[in-house]
Amino acid sequence: MLEAKNLTKRFGATAALDSINLRVDPGEMYCLLGANGAGKTTLINVFLNFLVPDGGEARINGLDVTRHGIETKRLVAYIPEQVMLYGVLTGLENLSYFAELATGRKSPDDELVALLSDVGLDRTASSRRVSTYSKGMRQKVGIAIAMAKKARALLLDEPTSGLDPKAASEFSDLLRRAREDGVAILTTTHDLFHAKQTGTHIGIMKRGSLVANFSSETLSHTDLEALYLQHMQA
Amino acid sequence: MLRTLLLVARQEARLLLADRTLWIISALFVAIVGYGLFNGVKQAALKETALASVLQAQMRGEQTRRALLGRILHEGALPDPFANPADPSVMGGGYGGRYAYMPISPLAPLAFGQSDIRPDYYKVTNRSKINFLYDTEIENPWNLLSGHFDLSFVIVYLFPLLIFALSYNFLSAEREHGTLKMLLSQGIALPHLVAGKIAVRAAVLLAWAVIVPLVAVTILRPEARSAEYLGPLASWCAFVVAYAAIWFALAFTVNALGRSSATNALILIGAWIVCVLILPVVLNVVVSVASPVPSRTELATRTRLVTGEALTRYATLLSTDYQYVDNPELSRPQNGRIAIAGRMRGSYLMERDVDEQLEGLLDAFNRQLAGQQQLISRYGAISPAIVAYEGLTAVAGTGVRRHLQFQRQIDEFHRRWCTFFDPKIQEGIAISEADLDSMPAFVSNEEDRSVMRTSVVTGLLQLLVPAIALALFGGWRLRRYSVV
Ligand SMILES: Nc1ncnc2c1ncn2[C@@H]1O[C@H](COP(=O)(O)OP(=O)(O)OP(=O)(O)O)[C@@H](O)[C@H]1O
Ligand SMILES: [Mg+2]
């Protein structure tokens, strides 16, 4: 579903992506780990055609994202690290707009309110202006927007950043269910525990390269931590 | 695609309304459009009243003179020598002179143009035309515009600023705020997003800029509703739309460059200063260097000189005493003839000579003025503000070209007037009742419609071609727009 082949992206002298190869099939959840500046966000941005790669290709459902930018974006839902919304509108109004843009049809408000309460935003909160929201509340609306799209693949860039532990664990459940429904998920995270718990595959990035790539069942949590630190120190 | 456009536009309107930008800008715009219109309507009404009362006074005067001539010819009334309808030297002068006037267009409230610096009527007599035609100057509107708060000022100067206020950051703000990534990740095309955003802004501002004046003019000036003014009204709207198109295209292109909102604002204000403030002044200077008009001082000096010469030439005539003082009967016409006072004949001849001798200079003056106008219409394309101003005033009937054409008609009328009275004054032929009917009367002619049509089309192209070119460049830059 999501596939990177020899993907390379340079910013001047720094290679943010250095010949990355990875593949996420339906029903899989690929967790990308790596230090700050390793290139995780860059990889997501290339998949969204926000950045044009200098080499290699990224494919979504077999389509090259550079050549089919719009079609491929229709197939994926995206949650950025900082979900940014229109402050003058309510959470519900924001969700309604983005969902209509994504699906091409207006969803009934009841449905959207239910979706928001699924991600932990109750009715009073969702009818308040977003400018009064905390970061975590905005993140929840972002999750609802992604869910409303009912996409076959998810591109998540530290989606749980700012979420309280309860919301984060509910989000993990949500992802697990999506994965079981056959959605392909590529997510970046700094949370090794979360990666081990919900991911099916784990990759470690370092200075633009994928230095490790394994199935999460093959490793215990402590092993993962040791491996990660070992890569970081090398 | 249309669906996306509508959705984006609806959302955009909602956002603009929610953060009050649209309210504030609309209120401000409607207020200044209204004030400009108010000034225009007031001024046009004043001019119309003035013209009507002058023409009415002229009509009453002519009735009085006709009645008086009747009494002199048939009842033996003794004329007052200085208000004698039988005396051609008196009738050809201030006593019988007729007004030449430029009808006030019903669209005049849309633009002052030349109308508040040049009179729209002149009293034509057998005195030298230097006395009335050259006492004012075709002024460059750019020297005056700032002093006149009319609708054309609002549109040419202030409209672009409101367009900027609403559009300078329409895309950059979304990127800076982070919502652009959210929007585009939904799978909508950037050009659709941009089109929807611009459409809302253009629709709102153009609604105020076009509909308010149209409604006001057609309500306050019922003549403007006639089919005759359909074309000019449509042209006026087209000029406003085309002028707005150029500034919207600029705001779009600047946003497509992908700079920060602050940089966008700077670029746009810079462009406004260059196009609206600097280029017109530069063109002005270039035009007056390339096609200099003989100076006013030169004209005055030459006039004084030829007048002086004429004074000496006709010294004997001019110094004769008025013979009526001793013999009042002399002011009575006898068998179609009348004794013209030497002093009256002398002063007529003097004025005639002044006209003859200044002819060359005045022709040059007019040629240069026409030349300047031609240069402005040719090179005005360097600034959309010049093109728009010229176009708006031309269709409102207050442009330089119409005024110059009016002047040529007055000149021609003055010539006919003098030709009519000249032999009568020279040979002492009394004015008969039939003469009152055959005296030259002024009929104003509007310029050829095809001339107007050509200038409207040229002006619109001078605005639309750069607008399209800018938009194409912006579109090309948009393809390489960097979202992150
Ligand atoms: N627009 C850009 N211009 C120049 N350099 C950039 C740009 N975006 C990213 N980089 C560089 O690319 C490298 C990878 O950045 P990226 O944002 O992908 O890291 P990351 O793994 O997401 O980090 P974090 O964990 O902090 O989110 C960094 O060295 C960064 O400085
Ligand atoms: Mg990142």
Coordinates of N, CA and C in Angstrom, one line a residue, chain B residues 93-246:
Chain B
G93 N -21.5 91.5 -29.4 CA -20.6 91.5 -28.1 C -21.4 90.9 -27.0
G94 N -21.1 91.4 -25.8 CA -21.6 90.9 -24.6 C -23.1 90.9 -24.5
Y95 N -23.7 91.9 -25.1 CA -25.2 92.1 -25.0 C -25.9 91.0 -25.6
G96 N -25.5 90.5 -26.8 CA -26.2 89.5 -27.5 C -25.5 88.1 -27.6
G97 N -24.3 88.1 -27.0 CA -23.5 86.8 -27.1 C -24.3 85.6 -26.6
R98 N -23.9 84.4 -27.2 CA -24.6 83.2 -26.9 C -23.7 82.2 -26.2
Y99 N -24.3 81.4 -25.4 CA -23.5 80.4 -24.6 C -23.3 79.1 -25.5
A100 N -22.0 78.7 -25.4 CA -21.7 77.4 -26.0 C -21.5 76.5 -24.8
Y101 N -22.1 75.3 -24.8 CA -22.0 74.5 -23.6 C -21.8 73.0 -23.9
M102 N -21.3 72.3 -22.9 CA -21.1 70.9 -23.0 C -22.1 70.2 -22.1
P103 N -23.1 69.4 -22.7 CA -24.1 68.8 -21.9 C -23.5 68.0 -20.8
I104 N -24.1 68.0 -19.6 CA -23.5 67.2 -18.5 C -24.1 65.8 -18.6
S105 N -23.1 64.8 -18.7 CA -23.6 63.4 -18.9 C -24.2 62.9 -17.6
P106 N -25.3 62.1 -17.8 CA -25.9 61.5 -16.5 C -24.9 60.6 -15.8
L107 N -23.8 60.3 -16.4 CA -22.8 59.4 -15.7 C -21.8 60.3 -15.0
A108 N -21.9 61.6 -15.2 CA -20.9 62.5 -14.6 C -20.7 62.2 -13.1
P109 N -21.7 61.8 -12.3 CA -21.4 61.6 -10.9 C -20.3 60.5 -10.6
L110 N -20.0 59.7 -11.6 CA -19.1 58.6 -11.5 C -17.6 59.1 -11.4
A111 N -17.4 60.3 -12.0 CA -16.0 60.8 -12.1 C -16.0 62.3 -12.3
F112 N -15.3 63.0 -11.5 CA -15.2 64.5 -11.7 C -14.4 64.7 -13.0
G113 N -13.3 64.0 -13.2 CA -12.4 64.3 -14.3 C -12.1 65.7 -14.4
Q114 N -12.2 66.2 -15.7 CA -11.9 67.6 -15.9 C -12.9 68.6 -15.5
S115 N -14.1 68.0 -15.1 CA -15.3 68.9 -15.0 C -15.2 69.9 -13.9
D116 N -14.4 69.7 -12.9 CA -14.4 70.7 -11.9 C -13.3 71.7 -12.1
I117 N -12.5 71.6 -13.2 CA -11.5 72.6 -13.4 C -11.8 73.4 -14.7
R118 N -12.5 72.7 -15.5 CA -12.9 73.4 -16.8 C -14.4 73.7 -16.8
P119 N -14.7 75.0 -17.2 CA -16.2 75.3 -17.3 C -16.8 74.4 -18.3
D120 N -18.1 74.1 -18.2 CA -18.8 73.4 -19.2 C -19.6 74.4 -20.1
Y121 N -19.5 75.7 -19.8 CA -20.2 76.6 -20.8 C -19.4 77.9 -20.8
Y122 N -19.4 78.5 -22.0 CA -18.7 79.8 -22.2 C -19.6 80.7 -22.9
K123 N -19.5 82.0 -22.7 CA -20.3 82.9 -23.4 C -19.5 83.4 -24.6
V124 N -20.0 83.1 -25.8 CA -19.2 83.4 -27.0 C -19.7 84.7 -27.6
T125 N -18.7 85.6 -27.8 CA -19.0 87.0 -28.3 C -18.0 87.2 -29.5
N126 N -18.0 88.5 -30.0 CA -17.0 88.7 -31.0 C -15.7 89.2 -30.5
R127 N -15.6 89.1 -29.1 CA -14.3 89.4 -28.6 C -13.3 88.3 -28.8
S128 N -12.0 88.5 -28.6 CA -11.0 87.5 -28.9 C -11.3 86.3 -28.1
K129 N -11.1 85.1 -28.7 CA -11.3 83.9 -27.9 C -10.3 83.7 -26.7
I130 N -9.2 84.5 -26.8 CA -8.2 84.4 -25.8 C -8.9 84.8 -24.4
N131 N -10.0 85.6 -24.5 CA -10.7 86.0 -23.3 C -11.4 84.9 -22.6
F132 N -11.8 83.9 -23.3 CA -12.6 82.8 -22.6 C -12.0 81.4 -22.7
L133 N -11.4 81.1 -23.9 CA -11.0 79.8 -24.1 C -9.7 79.4 -23.4
Y134 N -8.9 80.4 -23.2 CA -7.5 80.1 -22.7 C -7.3 80.6 -21.3
D135 N -8.4 80.9 -20.7 CA -8.2 81.4 -19.3 C -8.1 80.3 -18.3
T136 N -8.4 79.1 -18.8 CA -8.2 77.9 -17.9 C -7.3 77.0 -18.7
E137 N -6.9 76.0 -18.0 CA -5.9 75.1 -18.5 C -6.4 73.6 -18.5
I138 N -6.1 72.8 -19.5 CA -6.3 71.4 -19.3 C -5.3 71.0 -18.3
E139 N -5.8 70.5 -17.1 CA -4.9 70.2 -16.1 C -4.7 68.7 -16.1
N140 N -3.5 68.4 -15.7 CA -3.2 67.0 -15.6 C -4.0 66.5 -14.3
P141 N -4.9 65.5 -14.5 CA -5.7 65.1 -13.4 C -4.8 64.6 -12.2
W142 N -3.6 64.2 -12.5 CA -2.8 63.6 -11.4 C -2.3 64.7 -10.4
N143 N -2.4 66.0 -10.9 CA -2.0 67.1 -10.0 C -3.2 67.4 -9.1
L144 N -4.4 66.9 -9.5 CA -5.6 67.4 -8.8 C -6.3 66.3 -8.1
L145 N -6.1 65.1 -8.6 CA -6.9 64.0 -8.0 C -6.9 63.9 -6.5
S146 N -5.8 64.1 -5.9 CA -5.7 64.0 -4.5 C -6.6 65.0 -3.8
G147 N -6.9 66.1 -4.4 CA -7.8 67.0 -3.8 C -9.3 66.7 -3.9
H148 N -9.6 65.8 -4.8 CA -11.0 65.5 -5.1 C -11.4 64.1 -4.7
F149 N -12.2 64.1 -3.7 CA -12.6 62.7 -3.3 C -13.9 62.3 -4.1
D150 N -13.6 61.8 -5.3 CA -14.8 61.3 -6.0 C -14.6 59.8 -6.2
L151 N -15.5 59.2 -6.9 CA -15.5 57.8 -7.0 C -14.3 57.3 -7.8
S152 N -13.9 58.0 -8.8 CA -12.7 57.5 -9.6 C -11.5 57.6 -8.7
F153 N -11.4 58.5 -7.8 CA -10.3 58.5 -6.8 C -10.3 57.3 -6.0
V154 N -11.5 57.0 -5.5 CA -11.7 55.8 -4.6 C -11.3 54.6 -5.3
I155 N -11.7 54.5 -6.6 CA -11.4 53.2 -7.3 C -9.9 53.2 -7.7
V156 N -9.4 54.2 -8.3 CA -8.0 54.2 -8.7 C -7.0 54.1 -7.6
Y157 N -7.2 54.9 -6.5 CA -6.3 54.9 -5.5 C -6.5 53.9 -4.3
L158 N -7.8 53.9 -3.9 CA -8.0 53.2 -2.6 C -8.4 51.7 -2.8
F159 N -9.1 51.5 -3.9 CA -9.6 50.1 -4.2 C -8.4 49.1 -4.1
P160 N -7.3 49.4 -4.8 CA -6.2 48.4 -4.7 C -5.8 48.1 -3.3
L161 N -5.8 49.2 -2.4 CA -5.4 48.9 -1.0 C -6.3 48.0 -0.3
L162 N -7.6 48.1 -0.6 CA -8.6 47.2 0.0 C -8.4 45.8 -0.5
I163 N -8.1 45.7 -1.8 CA -7.9 44.4 -2.3 C -6.7 43.8 -1.6
F164 N -5.7 44.6 -1.4 CA -4.5 44.0 -0.7 C -4.9 43.6 0.8
A165 N -5.6 44.5 1.4 CA -5.9 44.2 2.8 C -6.6 42.9 3.0
L166 N -7.4 42.5 2.0 CA -8.1 41.3 2.0 C -7.3 40.1 1.5
S167 N -6.4 40.4 0.6 CA -5.7 39.3 -0.1 C -4.2 39.1 0.0
Y168 N -3.6 40.0 0.7 CA -2.1 40.0 0.7 C -1.6 38.6 1.3
N169 N -2.3 38.0 2.2 CA -1.8 36.8 2.8 C -2.8 35.6 2.7
F170 N -3.6 35.7 1.6 CA -4.6 34.7 1.5 C -4.1 33.2 1.5
L171 N -2.9 33.1 0.9 CA -2.3 31.8 0.9 C -1.2 31.7 1.9
S172 N -0.4 32.7 2.0 CA 0.8 32.6 2.9 C 0.3 32.4 4.4
A173 N -0.8 33.0 4.8 CA -1.3 32.9 6.1 C -1.6 31.4 6.4
E174 N -2.2 30.8 5.4 CA -2.6 29.3 5.6 C -1.3 28.5 5.8
R175 N -0.3 28.9 5.1 CA 0.9 28.1 5.2 C 1.6 28.4 6.5
E176 N 1.6 29.7 6.9 CA 2.3 30.0 8.1 C 1.5 29.4 9.3
H177 N 0.2 29.4 9.2 CA -0.6 28.9 10.3 C -0.6 27.4 10.4
G178 N -0.2 26.7 9.3 CA -0.2 25.3 9.3 C -1.4 24.6 8.7
T179 N -2.4 25.4 8.4 CA -3.7 24.8 7.9 C -3.5 24.3 6.5
L180 N -2.6 24.9 5.8 CA -2.4 24.5 4.4 C -2.1 23.0 4.2
K181 N -1.3 22.5 5.1 CA -0.9 21.1 5.0 C -2.2 20.3 5.3
M182 N -3.0 20.7 6.3 CA -4.2 20.0 6.6 C -5.2 20.0 5.4
L183 N -5.2 21.2 4.7 CA -6.1 21.3 3.6 C -5.7 20.4 2.4
L184 N -4.4 20.5 2.1 CA -3.9 19.8 0.9 C -3.9 18.3 1.1
S185 N -3.6 17.9 2.4 CA -3.6 16.5 2.6 C -4.9 15.8 2.4
Q186 N -6.0 16.6 2.3 CA -7.3 16.0 2.0 C -7.4 15.6 0.6
G187 N -6.5 16.1 -0.3 CA -6.5 15.7 -1.7 C -7.2 16.7 -2.6
I188 N -7.1 18.0 -2.2 CA -7.6 19.0 -3.1 C -6.5 19.7 -3.8
A189 N -6.7 20.2 -5.0 CA -5.7 20.8 -5.8 C -5.4 22.2 -5.3
L190 N -4.2 22.6 -5.2 CA -3.9 24.0 -4.8 C -4.5 25.0 -5.6
P191 N -4.5 24.9 -7.0 CA -5.2 25.9 -7.8 C -6.7 26.1 -7.4
H192 N -7.3 24.9 -7.1 CA -8.8 25.1 -6.7 C -8.9 25.8 -5.4
L193 N -8.1 25.5 -4.5 CA -8.1 26.3 -3.2 C -7.9 27.8 -3.5
V194 N -6.9 28.1 -4.3 CA -6.6 29.5 -4.6 C -7.8 30.1 -5.3
A195 N -8.3 29.4 -6.3 CA -9.4 30.0 -7.0 C -10.6 30.3 -6.1
G196 N -10.9 29.4 -5.2 CA -12.1 29.6 -4.3 C -11.9 30.8 -3.4
K197 N -10.6 30.9 -2.9 CA -10.3 32.0 -2.0 C -10.4 33.4 -2.7
I198 N -9.9 33.4 -4.0 CA -9.9 34.7 -4.7 C -11.3 35.0 -5.1
A199 N -12.1 34.0 -5.5 CA -13.4 34.2 -6.0 C -14.2 35.0 -4.9
V200 N -14.1 34.5 -3.7 CA -14.9 35.1 -2.6 C -14.5 36.6 -2.4
R201 N -13.2 36.8 -2.4 CA -12.7 38.2 -2.1 C -13.2 39.1 -3.3
A202 N -13.0 38.6 -4.5 CA -13.3 39.4 -5.7 C -14.8 39.7 -5.7
A203 N -15.6 38.7 -5.4 CA -17.1 38.8 -5.5 C -17.5 39.9 -4.5
V204 N -17.0 39.9 -3.3 CA -17.4 40.8 -2.3 C -17.0 42.2 -2.7
L205 N -15.7 42.4 -3.0 CA -15.3 43.8 -3.3 C -15.9 44.3 -4.5
L206 N -16.0 43.5 -5.6 CA -16.6 44.0 -6.8 C -18.1 44.3 -6.6
A207 N -18.7 43.5 -5.8 CA -20.1 43.8 -5.5 C -20.3 45.2 -5.0
W208 N -19.4 45.6 -4.0 CA -19.5 47.0 -3.5 C -19.1 48.0 -4.5
A209 N -18.0 47.7 -5.3 CA -17.4 48.7 -6.2 C -18.3 48.9 -7.4
V210 N -19.0 47.9 -7.8 CA -19.8 48.0 -9.0 C -21.3 48.2 -8.7
I211 N -21.8 47.4 -7.9 CA -23.3 47.5 -7.7 C -23.7 48.8 -7.0
V212 N -23.0 49.2 -5.9 CA -23.4 50.4 -5.2 C -23.5 51.6 -6.2
P213 N -22.4 51.9 -6.9 CA -22.5 53.0 -7.8 C -23.6 52.9 -8.9
L214 N -23.7 51.6 -9.4 CA -24.7 51.4 -10.5 C -26.1 51.7 -10.0
V215 N -26.4 51.2 -8.8 CA -27.7 51.4 -8.2 C -27.9 52.9 -8.0
A216 N -26.9 53.5 -7.4 CA -27.0 54.9 -7.0 C -27.3 55.8 -8.3
V217 N -26.5 55.5 -9.3 CA -26.6 56.4 -10.5 C -27.9 56.2 -11.2
T218 N -28.3 54.9 -11.3 CA -29.6 54.7 -12.0 C -30.8 55.2 -11.3
I219 N -30.7 55.2 -9.9 CA -31.8 55.8 -9.2 C -31.8 57.3 -9.2
L220 N -30.6 57.9 -9.0 CA -30.6 59.3 -8.9 C -30.6 60.0 -10.3
R221 N -30.1 59.3 -11.3 CA -30.1 59.9 -12.6 C -30.9 59.1 -13.6
P222 N -32.2 59.3 -13.6 CA -33.1 58.4 -14.4 C -32.7 58.3 -15.9
E223 N -32.1 59.4 -16.4 CA -31.6 59.4 -17.8 C -30.6 58.3 -18.1
A224 N -29.8 58.0 -17.0 CA -28.8 56.9 -17.2 C -29.4 55.6 -17.5
R225 N -30.7 55.4 -17.3 CA -31.4 54.1 -17.5 C -31.7 53.9 -19.0
S226 N -31.6 55.0 -19.8 CA -31.9 54.8 -21.2 C -30.9 54.0 -22.0
A227 N -31.3 53.4 -23.0 CA -30.5 52.5 -23.8 C -29.2 53.1 -24.2
E228 N -29.2 54.4 -24.4 CA -28.1 55.2 -24.9 C -26.9 55.0 -23.9
Y229 N -27.2 54.9 -22.6 CA -26.2 54.9 -21.6 C -25.8 53.5 -21.2
L230 N -26.5 52.5 -21.8 CA -26.2 51.1 -21.4 C -24.7 50.8 -21.7
G231 N -24.3 51.2 -22.9 CA -22.9 50.9 -23.3 C -21.9 51.6 -22.3
P232 N -22.0 52.9 -22.1 CA -21.1 53.6 -21.2 C -21.1 53.0 -19.8
L233 N -22.3 52.6 -19.3 CA -22.4 52.0 -18.0 C -21.7 50.7 -17.9
A234 N -21.9 49.9 -19.0 CA -21.3 48.6 -19.0 C -19.7 48.8 -19.1
S235 N -19.3 49.8 -19.9 CA -17.9 50.0 -20.0 C -17.3 50.5 -18.7
W236 N -18.1 51.3 -18.0 CA -17.6 51.7 -16.7 C -17.4 50.5 -15.7
C237 N -18.4 49.6 -15.7 CA -18.2 48.4 -14.9 C -17.0 47.6 -15.4
A238 N -16.9 47.5 -16.7 CA -15.8 46.7 -17.2 C -14.4 47.3 -16.8
F239 N -14.3 48.6 -16.7 CA -13.1 49.2 -16.3 C -12.8 48.9 -14.8
V240 N -13.8 48.9 -14.0 CA -13.6 48.6 -12.6 C -13.2 47.2 -12.4
V241 N -13.9 46.3 -13.1 CA -13.5 44.9 -13.0 C -12.1 44.6 -13.5
A242 N -11.8 45.2 -14.7 CA -10.5 44.9 -15.3 C -9.4 45.5 -14.4
Y243 N -9.6 46.7 -13.8 CA -8.7 47.3 -12.9 C -8.5 46.4 -11.6
A244 N -9.6 45.9 -11.1 CA -9.5 45.0 -9.9 C -8.8 43.8 -10.3
A245 N -9.0 43.3 -11.5 CA -8.4 42.0 -12.0 C -6.8 42.1 -11.9
I246 N -6.3 43.3 -12.3 CA -4.9 43.4 -12.3 C -4.3 43.4 -10.8

